[in-house]
PDB file of C-alpha atoms in Angstrom:
ATOM      1  CA  PHE A  23       8.340  15.645   3.756  1.00  0.00           C
ATOM      2  CA  LYS A  24       8.331  16.384   0.049  1.00  0.00           C
ATOM      3  CA  ILE A  25       7.920  12.728  -0.891  1.00  0.00           C
ATOM      4  CA  ASN A  26       5.118  12.297   1.658  1.00  0.00           C
ATOM      5  CA  ASN A  27       3.246  15.240   0.150  1.00  0.00           C
ATOM      6  CA  ILE A  28       3.737  13.839  -3.337  1.00  0.00           C
ATOM      7  CA  CYS A  29       2.476  10.419  -2.258  1.00  0.00           C
ATOM      8  CA  GLN A  30      -0.565  11.972  -0.596  1.00  0.00           C
ATOM      9  CA  LYS A  31      -1.326  13.871  -3.801  1.00  0.00           C
ATOM     10  CA  GLU A  32      -0.949  10.694  -5.860  1.00  0.00           C
ATOM     11  CA  SER A  33      -3.239   8.842  -3.449  1.00  0.00           C
ATOM     12  CA  LEU A  34      -5.966  11.455  -3.857  1.00  0.00           C
ATOM     13  CA  MET A  35      -5.584  11.359  -7.650  1.00  0.00           C
ATOM     14  CA  LEU A  36      -5.829   7.571  -7.619  1.00  0.00           C
ATOM     15  CA  GLN A  37      -8.950   7.660  -5.472  1.00  0.00           C
ATOM     16  CA  LYS A  38     -10.510  10.164  -7.891  1.00  0.00           C
ATOM     17  CA  ILE A  39      -9.673   7.959 -10.898  1.00  0.00           C
ATOM     18  CA  TRP A  40     -11.269   4.875  -9.360  1.00  0.00           C
ATOM     19  CA  ASP A  41     -14.284   6.764  -8.014  1.00  0.00           C
ATOM     20  CA  GLU A  42     -14.928   7.967 -11.563  1.00  0.00           C
ATOM     21  CA  LYS A  43     -14.463   4.479 -13.011  1.00  0.00           C
ATOM     22  CA  TYR A  44     -16.798   2.894 -10.481  1.00  0.00           C
ATOM     23  CA  SER A  45     -19.360   5.693 -10.925  1.00  0.00           C
ATOM     24  CA  ALA A  46     -19.345   4.997 -14.667  1.00  0.00           C
ATOM     25  CA  GLY A  47     -19.893   1.279 -14.025  1.00  0.00           C
ATOM     26  CA  ASP A  48     -16.361   0.284 -15.058  1.00  0.00           C
ATOM     27  CA  SER A  49     -14.538  -2.498 -13.193  1.00  0.00           C
ATOM     28  CA  LEU A  50     -17.665  -3.499 -11.269  1.00  0.00           C
ATOM     29  CA  ASN A  51     -16.884  -7.162 -11.826  1.00  0.00           C
ATOM     30  CA  ARG A  52     -19.596  -9.674 -10.996  1.00  0.00           C
ATOM     31  CA  TYR A  53     -17.512 -12.799 -10.654  1.00  0.00           C
ATOM     32  CA  PRO A  54     -14.335 -13.597  -8.659  1.00  0.00           C
ATOM     33  CA  TRP A  55     -10.880 -13.905 -10.163  1.00  0.00           C
ATOM     34  CA  ASP A  56      -9.879 -17.512 -10.720  1.00  0.00           C
ATOM     35  CA  LYS A  57      -6.558 -17.056  -8.906  1.00  0.00           C
ATOM     36  CA  ILE A  58      -8.371 -15.919  -5.769  1.00  0.00           C
ATOM     37  CA  VAL A  59     -10.778 -18.853  -5.935  1.00  0.00           C
ATOM     38  CA  SER A  60      -7.848 -21.284  -6.260  1.00  0.00           C
ATOM     39  CA  PHE A  61      -5.924 -19.647  -3.419  1.00  0.00           C
ATOM     40  CA  VAL A  62      -8.831 -19.671  -0.959  1.00  0.00           C
ATOM     41  CA  CYS A  63      -9.875 -23.217  -1.800  1.00  0.00           C
ATOM     42  CA  ARG A  64      -6.333 -24.533  -1.440  1.00  0.00           C
ATOM     43  CA  TYR A  65      -5.090 -22.672   1.626  1.00  0.00           C
ATOM     44  CA  HIS A  66      -8.023 -22.411   4.009  1.00  0.00           C
ATOM     45  CA  ASN A  67      -7.891 -24.802   6.965  1.00  0.00           C
ATOM     46  CA  ARG A  68     -10.328 -27.603   6.106  1.00  0.00           C
ATOM     47  CA  GLU A  69     -10.441 -28.714   9.726  1.00  0.00           C
ATOM     48  CA  LYS A  70     -11.811 -25.332  10.806  1.00  0.00           C
ATOM     49  CA  PRO A  71     -15.479 -24.354  10.256  1.00  0.00           C
ATOM     50  CA  ARG A  72     -15.786 -21.865   7.424  1.00  0.00           C
ATOM     51  CA  ASN A  73     -17.901 -19.468   9.477  1.00  0.00           C
ATOM     52  CA  GLU A  74     -14.988 -19.262  11.932  1.00  0.00           C
ATOM     53  CA  THR A  75     -12.396 -18.687   9.199  1.00  0.00           C
ATOM     54  CA  ARG A  76     -11.720 -14.967   8.808  1.00  0.00           C
ATOM     55  CA  ILE A  77     -10.693 -13.683   5.387  1.00  0.00           C
ATOM     56  CA  LEU A  78      -9.403 -10.185   4.572  1.00  0.00           C
ATOM     57  CA  GLU A  79      -9.137  -8.551   1.142  1.00  0.00           C
ATOM     58  CA  LEU A  80      -7.139  -5.376   0.506  1.00  0.00           C
ATOM     59  CA  GLY A  81      -8.784  -3.220  -2.162  1.00  0.00           C
ATOM     60  CA  PHE A  82     -11.920  -5.265  -2.774  1.00  0.00           C
ATOM     61  CA  GLY A  83     -13.347  -2.985  -5.499  1.00  0.00           C
ATOM     62  CA  SER A  84     -16.717  -4.282  -6.631  1.00  0.00           C
ATOM     63  CA  GLY A  85     -16.586  -6.952  -3.918  1.00  0.00           C
ATOM     64  CA  CYS A  86     -16.635  -9.900  -6.327  1.00  0.00           C
ATOM     65  CA  ASN A  87     -13.896 -11.885  -4.563  1.00  0.00           C
ATOM     66  CA  LEU A  88     -15.408 -11.464  -1.112  1.00  0.00           C
ATOM     67  CA  TRP A  89     -18.839 -12.206  -2.616  1.00  0.00           C
ATOM     68  CA  PHE A  90     -17.484 -15.620  -3.575  1.00  0.00           C
ATOM     69  CA  CYS A  91     -15.949 -16.126  -0.118  1.00  0.00           C
ATOM     70  CA  ALA A  92     -19.160 -15.089   1.643  1.00  0.00           C
ATOM     71  CA  ARG A  93     -21.221 -17.447  -0.528  1.00  0.00           C
ATOM     72  CA  GLU A  94     -18.849 -20.233   0.497  1.00  0.00           C
ATOM     73  CA  GLY A  95     -19.582 -19.514   4.148  1.00  0.00           C
ATOM     74  CA  PHE A  96     -16.410 -17.712   5.237  1.00  0.00           C
ATOM     75  CA  ASP A  97     -16.301 -14.758   7.655  1.00  0.00           C
ATOM     76  CA  CYS A  98     -15.341 -11.917   5.309  1.00  0.00           C
ATOM     77  CA  TYR A  99     -13.724  -8.516   5.765  1.00  0.00           C
ATOM     78  CA  GLY A 100     -12.462  -5.942   3.298  1.00  0.00           C
ATOM     79  CA  VAL A 101     -10.742  -2.552   3.133  1.00  0.00           C
ATOM     80  CA  GLU A 102     -11.241  -0.302   0.097  1.00  0.00           C
ATOM     81  CA  GLY A 103     -10.280   3.301  -0.661  1.00  0.00           C
ATOM     82  CA  SER A 104     -13.232   4.170  -2.902  1.00  0.00           C
ATOM     83  CA  ALA A 105     -16.435   5.089  -1.061  1.00  0.00           C
ATOM     84  CA  ILE A 106     -18.412   4.458  -4.253  1.00  0.00           C
ATOM     85  CA  ALA A 107     -17.052   0.909  -4.536  1.00  0.00           C
ATOM     86  CA  VAL A 108     -17.827   0.231  -0.875  1.00  0.00           C
ATOM     87  CA  GLU A 109     -21.438   1.366  -1.244  1.00  0.00           C
ATOM     88  CA  HIS A 110     -21.838  -0.730  -4.384  1.00  0.00           C
ATOM     89  CA  ALA A 111     -20.462  -3.826  -2.646  1.00  0.00           C
ATOM     90  CA  LYS A 112     -22.627  -3.305   0.459  1.00  0.00           C
ATOM     91  CA  SER A 113     -25.745  -2.964  -1.691  1.00  0.00           C
ATOM     92  CA  TRP A 114     -24.854  -6.091  -3.677  1.00  0.00           C
ATOM     93  CA  PHE A 115     -24.212  -8.159  -0.542  1.00  0.00           C
ATOM     94  CA  LYS A 116     -27.476  -6.993   1.020  1.00  0.00           C
ATOM     95  CA  HIS A 117     -29.396  -7.870  -2.150  1.00  0.00           C
ATOM     96  CA  ASP A 118     -27.905 -11.382  -2.154  1.00  0.00           C
ATOM     97  CA  GLY A 119     -28.394 -11.888   1.576  1.00  0.00           C
ATOM     98  CA  LEU A 120     -24.662 -12.077   2.299  1.00  0.00           C
ATOM     99  CA  LYS A 121     -22.703 -10.656   5.222  1.00  0.00           C
ATOM    100  CA  ALA A 122     -19.273  -9.032   5.260  1.00  0.00           C
ATOM    101  CA  ASP A 123     -17.468  -6.266   7.129  1.00  0.00           C
ATOM    102  CA  LEU A 124     -16.719  -3.850   4.268  1.00  0.00           C
ATOM    103  CA  ARG A 125     -14.803  -0.715   5.237  1.00  0.00           C
ATOM    104  CA  ILE A 126     -13.493   2.475   3.684  1.00  0.00           C
ATOM    105  CA  GLY A 127      -9.863   2.925   4.636  1.00  0.00           C
ATOM    106  CA  ASP A 128      -6.165   2.666   3.923  1.00  0.00           C
ATOM    107  CA  PHE A 129      -4.052  -0.477   3.815  1.00  0.00           C
ATOM    108  CA  SER A 130      -1.712   0.848   6.488  1.00  0.00           C
ATOM    109  CA  PRO A 131      -2.464   0.982   9.305  1.00  0.00           C
ATOM    110  CA  LEU A 132      -5.181  -1.678   9.263  1.00  0.00           C
ATOM    111  CA  ASP A 133      -7.930  -1.143  11.820  1.00  0.00           C
ATOM    112  CA  PHE A 134      -7.934  -4.731  13.066  1.00  0.00           C
ATOM    113  CA  GLU A 135      -6.391  -6.400  16.083  1.00  0.00           C
ATOM    114  CA  SER A 136      -3.281  -8.537  15.761  1.00  0.00           C
ATOM    115  CA  ASP A 137      -3.534 -12.267  14.950  1.00  0.00           C
ATOM    116  CA  TYR A 138      -7.105 -11.864  13.733  1.00  0.00           C
ATOM    117  CA  PHE A 139      -7.272 -13.342  10.210  1.00  0.00           C
ATOM    118  CA  ASP A 140      -6.669 -16.814   8.809  1.00  0.00           C
ATOM    119  CA  ILE A 141      -6.261 -15.698   5.191  1.00  0.00           C
ATOM    120  CA  ALA A 142      -5.626 -12.386   3.416  1.00  0.00           C
ATOM    121  CA  PHE A 143      -5.288 -11.513  -0.242  1.00  0.00           C
ATOM    122  CA  ASP A 144      -4.594  -8.645  -2.597  1.00  0.00           C
ATOM    123  CA  ARG A 145      -5.293  -8.662  -6.299  1.00  0.00           C
ATOM    124  CA  CYS A 146      -3.346  -5.810  -7.922  1.00  0.00           C
ATOM    125  CA  SER A 147      -4.325  -3.244  -5.276  1.00  0.00           C
ATOM    126  CA  LEU A 148      -0.962  -2.894  -3.555  1.00  0.00           C
ATOM    127  CA  THR A 149       0.518  -2.281  -6.993  1.00  0.00           C
ATOM    128  CA  CYS A 150      -1.218   1.124  -6.767  1.00  0.00           C
ATOM    129  CA  VAL A 151       1.182   2.318  -4.047  1.00  0.00           C
ATOM    130  CA  ASN A 152       4.961   2.684  -4.046  1.00  0.00           C
ATOM    131  CA  PHE A 153       7.418   0.214  -2.535  1.00  0.00           C
ATOM    132  CA  ASP A 154       7.647   1.857   0.892  1.00  0.00           C
ATOM    133  CA  ASN A 155       3.875   2.049   1.301  1.00  0.00           C
ATOM    134  CA  CYS A 156       3.538  -1.527   0.069  1.00  0.00           C
ATOM    135  CA  LEU A 157       6.086  -2.638   2.681  1.00  0.00           C
ATOM    136  CA  SER A 158       4.090  -0.857   5.395  1.00  0.00           C
ATOM    137  CA  SER A 159       0.990  -2.722   4.234  1.00  0.00           C
ATOM    138  CA  PHE A 160       2.908  -6.019   4.184  1.00  0.00           C
ATOM    139  CA  LYS A 161       3.915  -5.487   7.796  1.00  0.00           C
ATOM    140  CA  GLU A 162       0.312  -4.714   8.720  1.00  0.00           C
ATOM    141  CA  VAL A 163      -0.956  -7.840   6.973  1.00  0.00           C
ATOM    142  CA  TYR A 164       1.694  -9.839   8.832  1.00  0.00           C
ATOM    143  CA  ARG A 165       0.498  -8.320  12.113  1.00  0.00           C
ATOM    144  CA  VAL A 166      -3.204  -9.068  11.596  1.00  0.00           C
ATOM    145  CA  LEU A 167      -2.651 -12.613  10.294  1.00  0.00           C
ATOM    146  CA  LYS A 168      -2.638 -15.513  12.725  1.00  0.00           C
ATOM    147  CA  LYS A 169       0.509 -17.615  12.977  1.00  0.00           C
ATOM    148  CA  GLY A 170       0.361 -20.081  10.107  1.00  0.00           C
ATOM    149  CA  GLY A 171      -1.958 -17.799   8.132  1.00  0.00           C
ATOM    150  CA  TYR A 172      -1.562 -17.215   4.395  1.00  0.00           C
ATOM    151  CA  PHE A 173      -1.352 -14.058   2.270  1.00  0.00           C
ATOM    152  CA  PHE A 174      -1.750 -13.967  -1.522  1.00  0.00           C
ATOM    153  CA  PHE A 175       0.090 -11.092  -3.240  1.00  0.00           C
ATOM    154  CA  ASN A 176      -0.715 -10.518  -6.923  1.00  0.00           C
ATOM    155  CA  PRO A 177       1.093  -7.459  -8.369  1.00  0.00           C
ATOM    156  CA  TYR A 178       1.958  -6.584 -11.945  1.00  0.00           C
ATOM    157  CA  GLY A 179       5.437  -7.519 -13.160  1.00  0.00           C
ATOM    158  CA  SER A 180       8.176  -5.266 -14.509  1.00  0.00           C
ATOM    159  CA  GLU A 181       8.060  -6.973 -17.935  1.00  0.00           C
ATOM    160  CA  HIS A 182       4.581  -5.559 -18.536  1.00  0.00           C
ATOM    161  CA  THR A 183       4.300  -3.370 -21.642  1.00  0.00           C
ATOM    162  CA  SER A 184       2.760  -0.573 -19.575  1.00  0.00           C
ATOM    163  CA  CYS A 185       5.892  -0.626 -17.400  1.00  0.00           C
ATOM    164  CA  LYS A 186       8.432  -0.954 -20.207  1.00  0.00           C
ATOM    165  CA  GLU A 187       6.968   1.985 -22.118  1.00  0.00           C
ATOM    166  CA  GLY A 188       6.136   4.117 -19.079  1.00  0.00           C
ATOM    167  CA  LYS A 189       8.113   6.636 -17.033  1.00  0.00           C
ATOM    168  CA  ILE A 190       9.138   6.216 -13.388  1.00  0.00           C
ATOM    169  CA  GLU A 191       8.041   9.228 -11.351  1.00  0.00           C
ATOM    170  CA  GLU A 192       9.563  10.713  -8.189  1.00  0.00           C
ATOM    171  CA  THR A 193       7.031   8.730  -6.150  1.00  0.00           C
ATOM    172  CA  GLY A 194       8.527   5.461  -7.373  1.00  0.00           C
ATOM    173  CA  LEU A 195       5.412   4.718  -9.413  1.00  0.00           C
ATOM    174  CA  THR A 196       5.338   4.391 -13.196  1.00  0.00           C
ATOM    175  CA  ARG A 197       3.399   6.922 -15.248  1.00  0.00           C
ATOM    176  CA  ILE A 198       1.548   4.767 -17.794  1.00  0.00           C
ATOM    177  CA  THR A 199       1.287   5.995 -21.375  1.00  0.00           C
ATOM    178  CA  SER A 200       0.641   2.770 -23.306  1.00  0.00           C
ATOM    179  CA  GLY A 201      -0.292  -0.869 -22.930  1.00  0.00           C
ATOM    180  CA  SER A 202      -3.340  -2.477 -21.368  1.00  0.00           C
ATOM    181  CA  LEU A 203      -3.201  -0.474 -18.118  1.00  0.00           C
ATOM    182  CA  VAL A 204      -3.739   3.012 -19.521  1.00  0.00           C
ATOM    183  CA  GLY A 205      -6.306   4.908 -17.467  1.00  0.00           C
ATOM    184  CA  VAL A 206      -5.834   3.222 -14.071  1.00  0.00           C
ATOM    185  CA  GLY A 207      -3.371   5.750 -12.636  1.00  0.00           C
ATOM    186  CA  ASP A 208       0.325   5.378 -11.811  1.00  0.00           C
ATOM    187  CA  LEU A 209       1.417   1.918 -10.691  1.00  0.00           C
ATOM    188  CA  LYS A 210       4.345   0.091  -9.126  1.00  0.00           C
ATOM    189  CA  PHE A 211       5.625  -2.878 -11.159  1.00  0.00           C
ATOM    190  CA  TYR A 212       7.695  -5.546  -9.411  1.00  0.00           C
ATOM    191  CA  ASP A 213      10.675  -7.717 -10.249  1.00  0.00           C
ATOM    192  CA  ARG A 214      11.665 -10.792  -8.250  1.00  0.00           C
ATOM    193  CA  ASN A 215      14.308  -9.020  -6.142  1.00  0.00           C
ATOM    194  CA  GLU A 216      11.807  -6.414  -4.984  1.00  0.00           C
ATOM    195  CA  ILE A 217       9.261  -9.067  -4.052  1.00  0.00           C
ATOM    196  CA  GLU A 218      11.842 -11.012  -2.082  1.00  0.00           C
ATOM    197  CA  SER A 219      12.861  -7.793  -0.315  1.00  0.00           C
ATOM    198  CA  LEU A 220       9.244  -7.110   0.702  1.00  0.00           C
ATOM    199  CA  VAL A 221       8.860 -10.647   1.991  1.00  0.00           C
ATOM    200  CA  LYS A 222      12.097 -10.613   3.982  1.00  0.00           C
ATOM    201  CA  GLU A 223      11.524  -7.223   5.609  1.00  0.00           C
ATOM    202  CA  ALA A 224       7.936  -8.061   6.568  1.00  0.00           C
ATOM    203  CA  GLY A 225       8.884 -11.464   8.009  1.00  0.00           C
ATOM    204  CA  PHE A 226       6.894 -13.769   5.708  1.00  0.00           C
ATOM    205  CA  GLN A 227       7.949 -17.087   4.206  1.00  0.00           C
ATOM    206  CA  ILE A 228       7.414 -17.729   0.497  1.00  0.00           C
ATOM    207  CA  LYS A 229       5.345 -20.886  -0.039  1.00  0.00           C
ATOM    208  CA  TYR A 230       4.729 -20.415  -3.767  1.00  0.00           C
ATOM    209  CA  ILE A 231       5.884 -17.890  -6.348  1.00  0.00           C
ATOM    210  CA  LYS A 232       5.044 -17.752 -10.031  1.00  0.00           C
ATOM    211  CA  HIS A 233       5.624 -15.200 -12.766  1.00  0.00           C
ATOM    212  CA  THR A 234       3.440 -15.275 -15.858  1.00  0.00           C
ATOM    213  CA  GLU A 235       3.587 -13.392 -19.148  1.00  0.00           C
ATOM    214  CA  GLU A 236       0.883 -13.351 -21.793  1.00  0.00           C
ATOM    215  CA  ILE A 237       1.513 -11.865 -25.239  1.00  0.00           C
ATOM    216  CA  GLU A 238      -1.409 -10.382 -27.148  1.00  0.00           C
ATOM    217  CA  ILE A 239      -0.229 -11.216 -30.663  1.00  0.00           C
ATOM    218  CA  LEU A 240      -1.961  -8.549 -32.763  1.00  0.00           C
ATOM    219  CA  SER A 241      -0.927  -5.620 -30.559  1.00  0.00           C
ATOM    220  CA  ASN A 242       2.323  -7.259 -29.369  1.00  0.00           C
ATOM    221  CA  GLN A 243       1.568  -6.253 -25.795  1.00  0.00           C
ATOM    222  CA  ASN A 244       2.891  -8.202 -22.821  1.00  0.00           C
ATOM    223  CA  HIS A 245       0.839  -8.732 -19.668  1.00  0.00           C
ATOM    224  CA  SER A 246       3.171  -9.579 -16.766  1.00  0.00           C
ATOM    225  CA  GLU A 247       2.128 -10.443 -13.216  1.00  0.00           C
ATOM    226  CA  TRP A 248       3.209 -12.313 -10.100  1.00  0.00           C
ATOM    227  CA  GLN A 249       1.347 -14.842  -7.993  1.00  0.00           C
ATOM    228  CA  VAL A 250       2.921 -15.108  -4.553  1.00  0.00           C
ATOM    229  CA  VAL A 251       1.641 -17.144  -1.608  1.00  0.00           C
ATOM    230  CA  LEU A 252       3.173 -16.132   1.726  1.00  0.00           C
ATOM    231  CA  LYS A 253       2.945 -17.738   5.157  1.00  0.00           C
ATOM    232  CA  LYS A 254       3.289 -16.155   8.585  1.00  0.00           C
TER     233      LYS A 254
END
């Protein structure tokens, strides 16, 4: 009960942080992340019409990734916790004549029927919740994906400077005090064992896994992240 209350408090704080960032115009990216573009282009079923291929994004933020998918003709859906981000994305899509089902909501449970999506992806959104909540979301993504569907998981890694120099809180998240991620709230950083545990408990198969580190020389800061492609 205590942990649940703490997690709820952290969730509200996180929503407030991102509402403020989006209101100030921060993180309203206009173009999709290259990793998402590569994932979608490689793993969508080329024998299936794009307008019949359903794609889900968890934590779509400005909507830039789904904007790319919609422009490419896919049937797009997204769940986002920030009402301000959702309104921004809806306005942008309307302006560009694009369609997508963009919803305010949590990542678990997902308000979609089982075996509904062909592809799903998350770019550093599930890293905003602790391991247990991430596992719940993994199980929900598994449920809503069709058999043979793919899920791209892209969390920050435990070698990240913001993790190494931070403090793990009772929630299981790291309180960030330095590094490139200052100001985005508490985060969960992953090592390989934790990722493999998530995958096993949710029932996925790993099709591709890659860990990258980039050192910013002048500040000596390490950016660490994972790129994981999972199959149902």
